[in-house]
C-alpha positions as MATLAB code, in Angstrom:
seq = 'XXXXXXXXXXXXXXXXXXXXXXXXXXXXXXXXXXXXXXXXXXXXXXXXXXXXXXXXXXXXXXXXXXXXXXXXXXXXXXXXXXXXXXXXXXXXXXXXXXXXXXXXXXXXXXXXXXXXXXXXXXXXXXXXXXXXXXXXXXXXXXXXXXXXXXXXXXXXXXXXXXXXXXXXXXXXXXXXXXXXXXXXXXXXXXXXXXXXXXXXXXXXXXXXXXXXXXXXXXXXXXXXXXXXXXXXXXXXXXXXXXXXXXXXXXXXX';
ca = [
      19.352    2.023   -2.547;
      18.406   -0.010   -5.609;
      19.378    0.851   -9.127;
      16.872    2.854  -11.131;
      16.202   -0.050  -13.518;
      14.875   -2.120  -10.614;
      12.720    0.671   -9.205;
       8.999    0.555   -9.814;
       8.233    3.772   -7.907;
      10.245    6.672   -6.624;
      10.075   10.140   -5.152;
      12.447   12.945   -6.097;
      12.452   16.102   -3.989;
       8.852   15.496   -2.902;
       7.115   18.182   -0.865;
       3.504   18.099    0.298;
       1.413   20.762    1.978;
      -2.057   20.629    3.478;
      -2.916   24.307    3.410;
       0.031   25.978    5.143;
       1.116   22.801    6.923;
       4.306   21.435    5.332;
       3.779   17.678    5.703;
       6.540   16.143    3.564;
       9.873   17.892    3.137;
      12.095   17.107    0.187;
      11.738   13.315    0.205;
      13.836   11.317   -2.261;
      13.412    7.541   -2.168;
      13.212    4.583   -4.575;
      10.890    1.583   -4.219;
      12.306   -1.730   -5.455;
      10.203   -3.945   -7.697;
       8.709   -7.110   -6.148;
       9.755   -6.194   -2.641;
       7.842   -5.175    0.468;
       8.796   -1.698    1.644;
       7.676   -0.610    5.119;
       7.169    3.019    6.119;
       7.595    3.468    9.864;
       7.642    6.438   12.196;
       5.647    8.083   15.003;
       2.078    9.265   14.530;
       1.900   12.434   12.473;
       5.291   11.954   10.797;
       3.788   11.826    7.303;
       3.759    8.049    6.586;
       0.191    7.829    5.297;
       0.451   11.150    3.487;
       3.562    9.864    1.710;
       1.792    6.627    0.802;
      -1.117    8.556   -0.717;
       1.290   10.497   -2.929;
       2.057    7.289   -4.803;
      -1.437    7.090   -6.322;
      -2.453   10.742   -6.169;
      -4.974   10.236   -3.383;
      -3.899   13.521   -1.792;
      -5.575   15.320   -4.681;
      -8.876   14.436   -3.001;
      -7.915   16.437    0.112;
      -8.873   20.142   -0.077;
      -5.970   22.630   -0.164;
      -3.345   19.935   -0.674;
      -0.363   20.846   -2.843;
       2.475   18.665   -4.149;
       5.859   19.706   -5.487;
       8.549   17.381   -6.776;
       8.322   14.186   -8.769;
       6.708   10.794   -8.213;
       7.818    8.426  -10.958;
       6.146    5.116  -11.788;
       8.122    2.978  -14.219;
      10.042    6.109  -15.147;
       7.068    8.402  -15.805;
       6.020   11.287  -13.574;
       2.498   10.451  -12.348;
       1.885   14.121  -11.486;
       2.240   15.094  -15.145;
      -1.044   16.783  -16.168;
      -1.295   14.399  -19.125;
      -1.359   11.364  -16.817;
      -4.878   10.244  -15.865;
      -5.275    9.895  -12.072;
      -7.857    7.130  -12.480;
      -5.412    5.057  -14.527;
      -2.739    5.630  -11.891;
      -5.066    4.273   -9.199;
      -5.828    1.183  -11.276;
      -2.148    0.383  -11.613;
      -1.297    1.376   -8.054;
      -4.008   -0.110   -5.840;
      -4.674    0.740   -2.206;
      -5.903   -1.115    0.872;
      -6.975    1.049    3.788;
      -6.606    0.758    7.539;
     -10.227   -0.211    8.149;
     -11.830   -2.833    5.894;
     -14.316   -1.045    3.639;
     -16.276   -3.602    1.585;
     -19.161   -2.277   -0.479;
     -22.692   -3.217    0.725;
     -22.877   -5.743   -2.090;
     -22.288   -9.457   -2.495;
     -18.810  -10.936   -2.166;
     -18.770  -11.550   -5.921;
     -19.910   -8.023   -6.787;
     -17.276   -6.471   -4.524;
     -14.482   -8.138   -6.458;
     -16.162   -7.651   -9.831;
     -16.897   -3.956   -9.264;
     -13.647   -2.498  -10.616;
     -13.395   -4.717  -13.690;
     -17.045   -3.991  -14.558;
     -16.506   -0.234  -14.278;
     -13.456   -0.568  -16.515;
     -15.374   -2.520  -19.156;
     -13.673   -5.872  -18.584;
     -14.609   -8.252  -21.402;
     -13.047  -11.486  -20.194;
     -14.497  -14.229  -17.994;
     -15.599  -12.264  -14.928;
     -16.221  -15.375  -12.840;
     -12.701  -16.597  -13.517;
     -11.242  -13.196  -12.645;
     -13.164  -13.075   -9.352;
     -11.977  -16.571   -8.453;
      -8.364  -15.749   -9.318;
      -8.458  -12.546   -7.263;
     -10.002  -14.300   -4.262;
      -7.421  -17.084   -4.502;
      -4.580  -14.572   -4.604;
      -6.063  -12.934   -1.516;
      -6.217  -16.355    0.225;
     -10.001  -16.082    0.620;
     -11.471  -18.357   -2.065;
     -11.568  -21.530    0.053;
     -13.542  -19.707    2.753;
     -16.160  -18.039    0.530;
     -16.432  -19.974   -2.749;
     -19.804  -21.463   -1.788;
     -21.397  -18.147   -0.750;
     -20.291  -15.602   -3.333;
     -23.827  -14.233   -3.526;
     -23.959  -13.376    0.172;
     -23.306   -9.900    1.547;
     -19.669   -8.996    2.070;
     -20.720   -7.248    5.272;
     -21.410  -10.644    6.859;
     -17.715  -11.581    6.677;
     -15.394  -11.270    9.669;
     -13.068   -8.277    9.882;
     -10.088  -10.280    8.674;
     -12.076  -11.756    5.799;
     -13.342   -8.295    4.852;
      -9.774   -7.007    4.683;
      -8.718   -9.894    2.458;
     -11.795   -9.203    0.309;
     -10.638   -5.593   -0.049;
      -7.239   -6.904   -1.123;
      -8.955   -9.161   -3.689;
     -10.967   -6.167   -4.908;
      -7.758   -4.204   -5.392;
      -6.099   -7.114   -7.208;
      -9.042   -7.622   -9.583;
      -8.105   -4.551  -11.649;
      -4.629   -6.065  -12.117;
      -2.416   -3.440  -10.481;
       1.357   -3.510  -10.464;
       1.776   -1.959   -7.015;
      -0.237   -2.423   -3.834;
      -0.281    0.290   -1.166;
      -1.348   -0.849    2.311;
      -2.104    1.734    5.009;
      -1.878   -0.081    8.360;
      -3.935   -2.987    6.972;
      -3.850   -4.989   10.213;
      -4.445   -2.310   12.836;
      -8.169   -3.143   13.143;
      -7.658   -6.926   13.133;
      -7.155   -9.622   15.757;
      -3.827  -11.502   15.973;
      -5.034  -14.524   13.958;
      -6.318  -12.334   11.119;
      -3.145  -10.256   11.260;
      -1.039  -13.399   10.817;
      -3.060  -14.353    7.718;
      -2.592  -10.903    6.186;
       1.149  -10.995    6.921;
       1.466  -14.435    5.294;
      -0.499  -13.123    2.330;
       1.830  -10.132    1.931;
       4.759  -12.532    1.645;
       2.986  -14.417   -1.137;
       1.792  -11.318   -3.007;
       5.229   -9.791   -3.430;
       5.994  -12.488   -6.005;
       3.508  -10.697   -8.306;
       3.276   -7.166   -6.920;
       5.443   -4.478   -5.396;
       4.064   -3.614   -1.943;
       4.418   -0.551    0.267;
       3.019   -0.891    3.774;
       2.563    1.746    6.450;
       2.698    0.176    9.898;
       3.045    1.416   13.458;
       4.002   -2.114   14.548;
       7.778   -2.532   14.624;
       7.577   -6.323   14.862;
       5.300   -6.415   11.833;
       7.669   -4.256    9.799;
      10.549   -6.550   10.732;
       8.544   -9.660    9.806;
       7.049   -8.685    6.456;
       9.304   -6.108    4.806;
      12.485   -6.309    2.766;
      13.226   -2.593    3.022;
      12.254   -0.023    5.631;
      12.093    3.759    5.578;
      11.981    5.652    8.878;
      10.162    8.991    8.664;
      10.329   11.741   11.251;
       8.626   15.138   10.976;
       8.065   14.748    7.246;
      11.615   13.707    6.360;
      13.340   10.405    5.614;
      15.818    9.792    8.413;
      17.041    6.415    7.193;
      16.188    3.944    4.432;
      17.675    0.558    3.699;
      17.381   -3.192    4.136;
      15.055   -4.024    6.998;
      17.576   -6.256    8.745;
      20.118   -3.450    8.848;
      17.609   -0.803    9.929;
      16.484   -2.913   12.892;
      19.841   -4.322   13.980;
      22.426   -1.735   12.890;
      20.695    1.617   12.340;
      23.048    4.349   11.211;
      21.134    7.270   12.720;
      20.667    7.460   16.516;
      17.111    8.752   15.988;
      16.249    5.509   14.198;
      17.639    3.460   17.075;
      15.752    5.581   19.598;
      12.470    5.018   17.766;
      12.915    1.294   17.176;
      13.902    0.666   20.784;
      10.909    2.634   22.070;
      12.691    5.646   23.537;
      10.163    7.849   21.747;
       7.187    7.585   19.433;
];
């Protein structure tokens, strides 16, 4: 595991409940800066719930309760003095299904900066965000058209651009390719490789090949616990825990 100085995010003794259901059980894990970290595990193991802890999205779920510490650049984001909205600006999220607003392409990307009172050149910011999301060349001549007219893969890249426009430090991605065709998936995977130069990325994926392709580090979750965490190459070729090997080789899950 990486040294604390190189960690952008981390969990210490993290527990999460939805009502009486104990979803995450004492998770301790550090996320390395400017790396792609994959969270893998069978359905219902707590991957997405863990991801949502990193930007306090679980607070929006009734009867959820968190214990333990999530630190972002050394500060506990669950501290009552920390503003959840600010956390979500700095730790952006891209969801499983593309969810563009029923607005123009331009207004989708500009939405967050406008809400936050951005005073710079909005057109330049939109262009920069779309370029970073590898979408500018495809849409630059139709920014006033509805985002809903884009293909599924383009919509997902637009949602990435929208997240980038508020200048986050971390990008959370919850199965961002599961609703996409293979060609669109390949574009998103290539994009992830480019984005890690500027952002720290955590991706939940059910696709073992995808995790092996895009991530630098992988955490295997099972029944709300971290079974194994380390460099992706080691996890996939020399797992230390037999449960990890069983999952990766398809014996269960």
